Amino acid sequence: MWENLEVALEKVPREKMKAKPDQDKLGFGLHFTDHMLLMKWDRVNGWHDSKICPHQDFHLDPASMVFHYGQAIFEGMKAYRGKDDQILLFRPKDNFERMNASALRMCMPRLPVDNVLKMLRALLYLEREWIPAAEGASLYIRPTMIAVDPYLGVRPSETYWFYVILSPVGAYYAEGFSPTRIYVSDEHVRAVRGGVGNVKTAGNYAASLFTSQVAKKAGYTQVLWLDACEHRYVEEVGTSNIFFLLENELITPPLGGSILPGITRDSVLKLAESWGVKTAERQIAIDEVLAASQDGRLQEAFGTGTAAVISPVGELMYRDRIYQINNGQTGPLAQRLFTGLQAIQHGYDADPFKWTMRVF
Ligand SMILES: *Cc1c(COP(=O)(O)O)cnc(C)c1O
């Protein structure tokens, strides 16, 4: 099945393979499979030395540029086990195309999308026993690219590593699909227009940690980020895109340069439209959201992303005031989108948009 693939295979001997974790206690990003995909880039050879090899420690010079200047990009996607044990990916090309957009912004080399996808499918086939079967569980896929020149000058590295590691993850909502409490930050910002907020680069997440911690200490799950100029327009929630259902219109902020173009975001817009829901990509001020919540026009709010699919928002805290959304309950549209997207991802429902790719 995988002939014509220029990828070396270094297999872990069967007796050295790891024991599979307990399927009921997978959590997120805690366990890793036996193998990974690794390839290297330099100016002369381009991408080369691609191999599927044991998941292992790296030996890198401490001067490697990634450790100093953060030239690092990543992706997050999932392999789902569906009907008849078929294995499916959801819009995987979009993830690698987005990684190439990140690479361009961060002065890193482009990936050959079709080849990488082929290699990923070979890796998934090898690791097929690691793909969980429990409802809502999946195999999380983390493609990553790092700068590895041992050099302390500030310039783009001339050598890179690309690798893909795999982690079986449990259902995001272990205790049921439940709304989150969200802290609106009017002090810190996630990203600025013209910066790197629209690409998946490591530094964005480092920059968000402090505010996330403030939110957690105050008893909130995530931060709602506002725009960097006026601290007024809603941008994202945690590491997810945000949606509001306001007077039967589903609104999400436009991709203006500081917002990550989420694949779940795009899928939600298209799926909702196909159901006849009116959608809009437009700027929405926090004042508009809060006013609508107070006079009952705000019906629902939820985040979207690969990890949780849909993450309903039950409460917003802004300047020491609490605003409840839908009485703190999951709304019907969030519920329908969650169920609908998961059914497409696992191959249980028809896939009119041709989003899923069967791996084997
Ligand atoms: C990854 C990510 C998202 C969601 O993207 P998906 O493609 O839907 O997983 C949204 N916002 C940020 C900041 C992200 O890093």
CSV table of C-alpha atoms and ligand atoms in Angstrom, one decimal:
chain,number,residue,atom,x,y,z
A,1,MET,CA,0.0,0.0,0.0
A,2,TRP,CA,2.8,2.4,0.8
A,3,GLU,CA,5.2,1.7,-2.1
A,4,ASN,CA,7.0,4.6,-3.8
A,5,LEU,CA,7.5,6.2,-0.5
A,6,GLU,CA,10.9,7.7,0.1
A,7,VAL,CA,10.8,7.3,3.8
A,8,ALA,CA,13.1,5.0,5.8
A,9,LEU,CA,11.5,2.8,8.5
A,10,GLU,CA,13.2,2.2,11.8
A,11,LYS,CA,10.8,0.1,13.8
A,12,VAL,CA,10.7,-0.4,17.5
A,13,PRO,CA,11.1,-4.1,18.2
A,14,ARG,CA,7.8,-5.6,19.4
A,15,GLU,CA,9.2,-6.4,22.8
A,16,LYS,CA,10.2,-2.8,23.3
A,17,MET,CA,6.9,-1.3,22.4
A,18,LYS,CA,5.1,0.6,25.1
A,19,ALA,CA,2.1,-0.7,27.0
A,20,LYS,CA,-1.1,1.1,25.7
A,21,PRO,CA,-2.5,3.5,28.3
A,22,ASP,CA,-5.9,2.8,30.0
A,23,GLN,CA,-8.5,3.9,27.4
A,24,ASP,CA,-10.6,5.5,30.1
A,25,LYS,CA,-7.8,7.7,31.4
A,26,LEU,CA,-6.2,9.1,28.3
A,27,GLY,CA,-6.4,12.8,29.1
A,28,PHE,CA,-4.8,15.2,26.6
A,29,GLY,CA,-1.2,15.1,25.4
A,30,LEU,CA,0.1,12.8,28.1
A,31,HIS,CA,0.9,9.6,26.2
A,32,PHE,CA,2.9,9.1,23.0
A,33,THR,CA,3.0,6.3,20.5
A,34,ASP,CA,6.0,4.2,19.7
A,35,HIS,CA,7.0,5.9,16.5
A,36,MET,CA,7.3,9.4,15.0
A,37,LEU,CA,8.0,10.9,11.6
A,38,LEU,CA,11.2,13.0,11.2
A,39,MET,CA,12.8,14.8,8.4
A,40,LYS,CA,15.5,17.5,7.9
A,41,TRP,CA,16.0,20.5,5.7
A,42,ASP,CA,19.0,22.4,4.6
A,43,ARG,CA,19.6,24.7,1.6
A,44,VAL,CA,21.6,22.2,-0.4
A,45,ASN,CA,19.3,19.1,0.0
A,46,GLY,CA,15.9,20.6,0.8
A,47,TRP,CA,13.8,18.2,2.8
A,48,HIS,CA,15.7,14.9,3.2
A,49,ASP,CA,16.5,12.0,5.5
A,50,SER,CA,12.8,11.4,6.1
A,51,LYS,CA,12.1,8.5,8.3
A,52,ILE,CA,9.6,6.9,10.5
A,53,CYS,CA,11.6,6.0,13.7
A,54,PRO,CA,11.1,5.4,17.4
A,55,HIS,CA,9.6,8.3,19.4
A,56,GLN,CA,12.8,9.4,21.0
A,57,ASP,CA,14.8,12.2,22.6
A,58,PHE,CA,16.5,14.7,20.3
A,59,HIS,CA,20.2,15.6,20.6
A,60,LEU,CA,20.4,19.3,19.8
A,61,ASP,CA,23.1,21.8,20.5
A,62,PRO,CA,22.0,24.2,23.3
A,63,ALA,CA,22.7,27.0,20.8
A,64,SER,CA,20.1,25.7,18.4
A,65,MET,CA,18.2,28.7,17.3
A,66,VAL,CA,14.7,27.4,18.3
A,67,PHE,CA,15.7,27.7,21.9
A,68,HIS,CA,16.6,31.3,21.7
A,69,TYR,CA,14.5,33.1,19.1
A,70,GLY,CA,11.4,30.8,19.0
A,71,GLN,CA,11.5,29.9,15.3
A,72,ALA,CA,9.0,27.1,15.8
A,73,ILE,CA,5.6,26.3,14.2
A,74,PHE,CA,3.2,23.5,14.8
A,75,GLU,CA,-0.2,22.1,13.8
A,76,GLY,CA,-2.9,20.1,15.6
A,77,MET,CA,-5.1,17.6,14.0
A,78,LYS,CA,-6.7,14.2,14.8
A,79,ALA,CA,-7.2,10.7,13.4
A,80,TYR,CA,-10.6,9.3,14.2
A,81,ARG,CA,-11.7,5.6,14.3
A,82,GLY,CA,-15.0,5.3,12.6
A,83,LYS,CA,-17.4,2.7,11.4
A,84,ASP,CA,-15.9,-0.7,10.5
A,85,ASP,CA,-12.6,0.4,12.1
A,86,GLN,CA,-11.9,2.8,9.2
A,87,ILE,CA,-9.5,5.5,10.1
A,88,LEU,CA,-10.3,9.1,9.0
A,89,LEU,CA,-8.5,12.4,9.0
A,90,PHE,CA,-10.5,15.7,8.9
A,91,ARG,CA,-9.4,18.2,6.3
A,92,PRO,CA,-5.7,17.3,6.7
A,93,LYS,CA,-4.5,19.2,3.7
A,94,ASP,CA,-5.8,22.4,5.2
A,95,ASN,CA,-3.6,21.8,8.3
A,96,PHE,CA,-0.5,21.4,6.1
A,97,GLU,CA,-1.4,24.3,3.9
A,98,ARG,CA,-1.8,26.4,7.1
A,99,MET,CA,1.5,25.1,8.3
A,100,ASN,CA,3.0,26.4,5.1
A,101,ALA,CA,1.4,29.8,5.7
A,102,SER,CA,3.0,29.7,9.2
A,103,ALA,CA,6.4,28.7,7.7
A,104,LEU,CA,6.3,31.6,5.2
A,105,ARG,CA,5.6,34.2,8.0
A,106,MET,CA,8.4,32.7,10.2
A,107,CYS,CA,11.0,32.4,7.3
A,108,MET,CA,10.9,28.6,7.5
A,109,PRO,CA,10.8,26.2,4.5
A,110,ARG,CA,7.7,25.0,2.8
A,111,LEU,CA,6.5,21.4,3.3
A,112,PRO,CA,5.7,19.2,0.3
A,113,VAL,CA,2.0,18.8,1.4
A,114,ASP,CA,1.2,15.6,-0.6
A,115,ASN,CA,4.4,13.9,0.4
A,116,VAL,CA,4.0,14.7,4.0
A,117,LEU,CA,0.4,13.5,4.0
A,118,LYS,CA,1.6,10.2,2.4
A,119,MET,CA,4.2,9.8,5.1
A,120,LEU,CA,1.7,10.7,7.8
A,121,ARG,CA,-0.7,8.0,6.5
A,122,ALA,CA,2.1,5.4,6.6
A,123,LEU,CA,2.9,6.5,10.2
A,124,LEU,CA,-0.8,6.2,11.2
A,125,TYR,CA,-1.0,2.7,9.6
A,126,LEU,CA,2.0,1.6,11.6
A,127,GLU,CA,0.5,3.0,14.8
A,128,ARG,CA,-3.1,1.9,14.1
A,129,GLU,CA,-3.4,0.0,17.3
A,130,TRP,CA,-2.9,3.3,19.2
A,131,ILE,CA,-6.0,5.0,17.7
A,132,PRO,CA,-8.6,4.8,20.4
A,133,ALA,CA,-12.1,3.4,19.8
A,134,ALA,CA,-14.0,5.0,22.7
A,135,GLU,CA,-16.6,7.6,21.9
A,136,GLY,CA,-15.1,11.1,21.5
A,137,ALA,CA,-11.5,9.7,21.8
A,138,SER,CA,-9.0,10.1,18.9
A,139,LEU,CA,-5.3,10.1,18.1
A,140,TYR,CA,-4.0,13.7,18.3
A,141,ILE,CA,-1.4,14.5,15.6
A,142,ARG,CA,1.2,17.2,16.3
A,143,PRO,CA,3.3,18.2,13.3
A,144,THR,CA,6.1,20.5,14.4
A,145,MET,CA,9.0,22.4,12.7
A,146,ILE,CA,12.0,23.9,14.5
A,147,ALA,CA,15.1,25.9,13.7
A,148,VAL,CA,18.3,24.0,14.5
A,149,ASP,CA,21.3,26.1,13.4
A,150,PRO,CA,23.7,26.3,16.4
A,151,TYR,CA,24.1,30.1,16.2
A,152,LEU,CA,23.3,33.0,18.4
A,153,GLY,CA,22.9,35.8,15.8
A,154,VAL,CA,19.4,36.9,15.0
A,155,ARG,CA,18.5,35.7,11.5
A,156,PRO,CA,16.5,32.8,10.0
A,157,SER,CA,18.1,29.5,10.6
A,158,GLU,CA,19.5,27.7,7.6
A,159,THR,CA,18.6,24.2,8.9
A,160,TYR,CA,15.3,22.8,10.2
A,161,TRP,CA,13.7,19.6,11.5
A,162,PHE,CA,10.2,18.7,10.9
A,163,TYR,CA,8.6,15.9,13.0
A,164,VAL,CA,5.2,14.5,13.7
A,165,ILE,CA,4.4,12.9,17.1
A,166,LEU,CA,1.1,11.1,18.0
A,167,SER,CA,-0.8,11.1,21.2
A,168,PRO,CA,-4.0,9.1,22.0
A,169,VAL,CA,-6.4,11.5,23.7
A,170,GLY,CA,-9.7,11.0,25.5
A,171,ALA,CA,-13.0,12.7,24.9
A,172,TYR,CA,-12.5,16.4,25.7
A,173,TYR,CA,-15.6,16.5,27.9
A,174,ALA,CA,-15.0,13.5,30.2
A,175,GLU,CA,-17.9,14.6,32.4
A,176,GLY,CA,-20.2,15.6,29.6
A,177,PHE,CA,-20.5,18.5,27.3
A,178,SER,CA,-20.5,21.4,29.7
A,179,PRO,CA,-20.1,25.2,29.4
A,180,THR,CA,-17.0,27.1,30.4
A,181,ARG,CA,-16.6,30.3,32.5
A,182,ILE,CA,-14.5,32.8,30.6
A,183,TYR,CA,-12.4,35.7,31.8
A,184,VAL,CA,-12.4,38.8,29.5
A,185,SER,CA,-9.0,40.4,29.6
A,186,ASP,CA,-8.9,44.1,29.0
A,187,GLU,CA,-5.2,44.4,30.1
A,188,HIS,CA,-3.3,41.8,28.1
A,189,VAL,CA,-3.6,40.9,24.4
A,190,ARG,CA,-2.9,37.7,22.5
A,191,ALA,CA,-1.9,39.2,19.2
A,192,VAL,CA,-1.6,42.4,17.2
A,193,ARG,CA,-2.6,42.9,13.6
A,194,GLY,CA,0.6,42.7,11.5
A,195,GLY,CA,2.1,40.4,14.1
A,196,VAL,CA,2.0,36.6,14.1
A,197,GLY,CA,-1.4,35.9,15.7
A,198,ASN,CA,-2.7,34.5,12.4
A,199,VAL,CA,-0.1,31.7,12.4
A,200,LYS,CA,0.6,28.8,14.7
A,201,THR,CA,3.9,29.8,16.1
A,202,ALA,CA,5.1,28.7,19.5
A,203,GLY,CA,5.6,32.2,21.0
A,204,ASN,CA,1.9,33.1,20.8
A,205,TYR,CA,1.2,30.4,23.4
A,206,ALA,CA,4.1,31.4,25.7
A,207,ALA,CA,2.7,35.0,25.5
A,208,SER,CA,-0.7,33.8,26.6
A,209,LEU,CA,0.3,31.8,29.7
A,210,PHE,CA,0.4,34.7,32.2
A,211,THR,CA,-3.1,35.9,31.5
A,212,SER,CA,-4.4,32.3,31.4
A,213,GLN,CA,-3.0,31.8,34.9
A,214,VAL,CA,-4.6,35.0,36.1
A,215,ALA,CA,-8.0,33.7,34.7
A,216,LYS,CA,-7.5,30.3,36.3
A,217,LYS,CA,-6.6,31.7,39.7
A,218,ALA,CA,-9.9,33.7,39.5
A,219,GLY,CA,-11.7,30.5,38.8
A,220,TYR,CA,-12.1,30.8,35.0
A,221,THR,CA,-11.3,28.2,32.4
A,222,GLN,CA,-10.0,30.5,29.6
A,223,VAL,CA,-9.3,34.0,28.5
A,224,LEU,CA,-11.4,36.0,26.0
A,225,TRP,CA,-9.0,38.1,24.1
A,226,LEU,CA,-9.8,41.5,22.8
A,227,ASP,CA,-8.1,43.5,20.0
A,228,ALA,CA,-4.7,45.0,20.8
A,229,CYS,CA,-5.5,48.6,19.7
A,230,GLU,CA,-8.7,49.5,21.4
A,231,HIS,CA,-9.2,46.5,23.8
A,232,ARG,CA,-12.8,46.5,22.4
A,233,TYR,CA,-13.3,44.0,19.7
A,234,VAL,CA,-13.6,40.3,20.5
A,235,GLU,CA,-10.8,38.2,18.9
A,236,GLU,CA,-10.5,34.6,20.2
A,237,VAL,CA,-11.1,32.6,23.3
A,238,GLY,CA,-8.1,30.7,24.8
A,239,THR,CA,-6.6,28.9,21.8
A,240,SER,CA,-10.0,28.7,20.0
A,241,ASN,CA,-12.0,30.8,17.7
A,242,ILE,CA,-15.2,32.4,19.1
A,243,PHE,CA,-18.8,32.5,17.9
A,244,PHE,CA,-21.9,34.3,19.2
A,245,LEU,CA,-25.5,33.5,18.3
A,246,LEU,CA,-27.2,36.9,18.5
A,247,GLU,CA,-30.8,37.3,17.3
A,248,ASN,CA,-30.5,34.1,15.3
A,249,GLU,CA,-27.4,35.2,13.5
A,250,LEU,CA,-24.2,33.3,14.0
A,251,ILE,CA,-21.4,35.8,14.3
A,252,THR,CA,-17.6,35.3,14.4
A,253,PRO,CA,-14.8,37.9,14.1
A,254,PRO,CA,-13.3,38.3,10.7
A,255,LEU,CA,-9.8,37.0,9.8
A,256,GLY,CA,-8.1,40.3,10.0
A,257,GLY,CA,-4.5,39.3,10.6
A,258,SER,CA,-4.5,38.7,14.4
A,259,ILE,CA,-6.9,35.7,14.4
A,260,LEU,CA,-5.9,32.1,13.7
A,261,PRO,CA,-7.8,30.8,10.7
A,262,GLY,CA,-9.3,27.8,12.4
A,263,ILE,CA,-10.4,24.8,10.4
A,264,THR,CA,-13.1,24.1,12.9
A,265,ARG,CA,-14.2,27.8,12.5
A,266,ASP,CA,-14.5,27.4,8.8
A,267,SER,CA,-16.3,24.1,9.1
A,268,VAL,CA,-18.8,25.6,11.6
A,269,LEU,CA,-19.6,28.5,9.3
A,270,LYS,CA,-20.2,26.1,6.3
A,271,LEU,CA,-22.2,23.6,8.3
A,272,ALA,CA,-24.4,26.2,9.9
A,273,GLU,CA,-25.0,27.9,6.6
A,274,SER,CA,-26.0,24.5,5.1
A,275,TRP,CA,-28.6,24.2,7.8
A,276,GLY,CA,-30.0,27.6,6.9
A,277,VAL,CA,-28.5,29.5,9.8
A,278,LYS,CA,-27.6,33.1,9.0
A,279,THR,CA,-23.9,33.7,9.5
A,280,ALA,CA,-21.7,36.7,9.6
A,281,GLU,CA,-17.9,37.3,9.8
A,282,ARG,CA,-17.8,40.8,11.3
A,283,GLN,CA,-16.2,42.7,14.1
A,284,ILE,CA,-18.1,42.5,17.3
A,285,ALA,CA,-17.4,44.7,20.3
A,286,ILE,CA,-17.4,43.3,23.8
A,287,ASP,CA,-19.9,46.1,24.7
A,288,GLU,CA,-22.3,44.7,22.1
A,289,VAL,CA,-21.9,41.2,23.4
A,290,LEU,CA,-22.5,42.2,27.0
A,291,ALA,CA,-25.5,44.5,26.2
A,292,ALA,CA,-27.0,41.7,24.2
A,293,SER,CA,-26.5,39.3,27.1
A,294,GLN,CA,-28.3,41.7,29.4
A,295,ASP,CA,-31.3,42.3,27.3
A,296,GLY,CA,-31.7,38.7,26.3
A,297,ARG,CA,-30.7,38.9,22.6
A,298,LEU,CA,-27.5,36.9,23.1
A,299,GLN,CA,-28.6,33.3,22.7
A,300,GLU,CA,-25.3,31.4,22.7
A,301,ALA,CA,-21.6,31.7,22.7
A,302,PHE,CA,-19.0,29.0,22.0
A,303,GLY,CA,-15.4,28.4,21.1
A,304,THR,CA,-14.2,26.2,18.2
A,305,GLY,CA,-11.0,24.2,17.7
A,306,THR,CA,-9.7,20.7,17.0
A,307,ALA,CA,-9.2,19.7,20.6
A,308,ALA,CA,-12.7,20.3,21.9
A,309,VAL,CA,-14.6,20.8,18.6
A,310,ILE,CA,-17.2,23.1,20.2
A,311,SER,CA,-16.7,24.6,23.7
A,312,PRO,CA,-19.8,26.3,25.0
A,313,VAL,CA,-19.4,29.5,27.0
A,314,GLY,CA,-21.7,29.7,30.0
A,315,GLU,CA,-20.4,32.9,31.6
A,316,LEU,CA,-18.3,35.9,30.9
A,317,MET,CA,-16.5,38.0,33.5
A,318,TYR,CA,-15.6,41.5,32.5
A,319,ARG,CA,-14.4,44.2,34.8
A,320,ASP,CA,-15.6,42.3,37.9
A,321,ARG,CA,-19.1,41.8,36.5
A,322,ILE,CA,-20.5,38.5,35.6
A,323,TYR,CA,-22.7,38.0,32.5
A,324,GLN,CA,-24.5,34.7,32.1
A,325,ILE,CA,-25.2,33.3,28.6
A,326,ASN,CA,-28.2,31.0,28.1
A,327,ASN,CA,-28.4,30.6,31.9
A,328,GLY,CA,-25.0,28.9,31.9
A,329,GLN,CA,-26.4,26.1,29.8
A,330,THR,CA,-25.2,24.6,26.5
A,331,GLY,CA,-27.3,26.1,23.7
A,332,PRO,CA,-29.1,24.0,21.1
A,333,LEU,CA,-26.9,25.3,18.2
A,334,ALA,CA,-23.7,24.5,20.0
A,335,GLN,CA,-25.0,21.0,20.8
A,336,ARG,CA,-26.1,20.4,17.2
A,337,LEU,CA,-22.8,21.6,15.8
A,338,PHE,CA,-20.9,19.4,18.3
A,339,THR,CA,-22.8,16.3,17.4
A,340,GLY,CA,-22.9,17.1,13.7
A,341,LEU,CA,-19.2,17.8,13.3
A,342,GLN,CA,-18.2,14.7,15.4
A,343,ALA,CA,-20.5,12.5,13.3
A,344,ILE,CA,-18.8,13.7,10.1
A,345,GLN,CA,-15.3,13.4,11.6
A,346,HIS,CA,-16.0,9.8,12.7
A,347,GLY,CA,-17.7,8.9,9.4
A,348,TYR,CA,-21.1,8.3,10.9
A,349,ASP,CA,-22.9,11.0,8.9
A,350,ALA,CA,-22.7,11.9,5.2
A,351,ASP,CA,-19.9,14.2,4.4
A,352,PRO,CA,-21.4,16.6,1.8
A,353,PHE,CA,-18.3,18.9,2.0
A,354,LYS,CA,-15.8,16.1,1.3
A,355,TRP,CA,-13.9,17.0,4.5
A,356,THR,CA,-12.8,13.6,5.6
A,357,MET,CA,-10.0,11.6,4.1
A,358,ARG,CA,-9.9,7.9,4.7
A,359,VAL,CA,-6.4,6.7,5.8
A,360,PHE,CA,-7.2,3.0,5.5
B,1,LIG,C1,-5.2,26.1,16.6
B,1,LIG,C2,-5.9,27.3,17.0
B,1,LIG,C3,-7.3,27.5,16.8
B,1,LIG,C4,-8.2,26.5,16.2
B,1,LIG,O1,-7.9,26.0,14.9
B,1,LIG,P1,-8.5,24.6,14.4
B,1,LIG,O2,-7.9,24.5,13.1
B,1,LIG,O3,-9.9,24.8,14.4
B,1,LIG,O4,-8.0,23.6,15.4
B,1,LIG,C5,-7.8,28.7,17.1
B,1,LIG,N1,-7.1,29.7,17.7
B,1,LIG,C6,-5.8,29.5,17.9
B,1,LIG,C7,-5.0,30.6,18.6
B,1,LIG,C8,-5.2,28.3,17.6
B,1,LIG,O5,-3.9,28.1,17.9
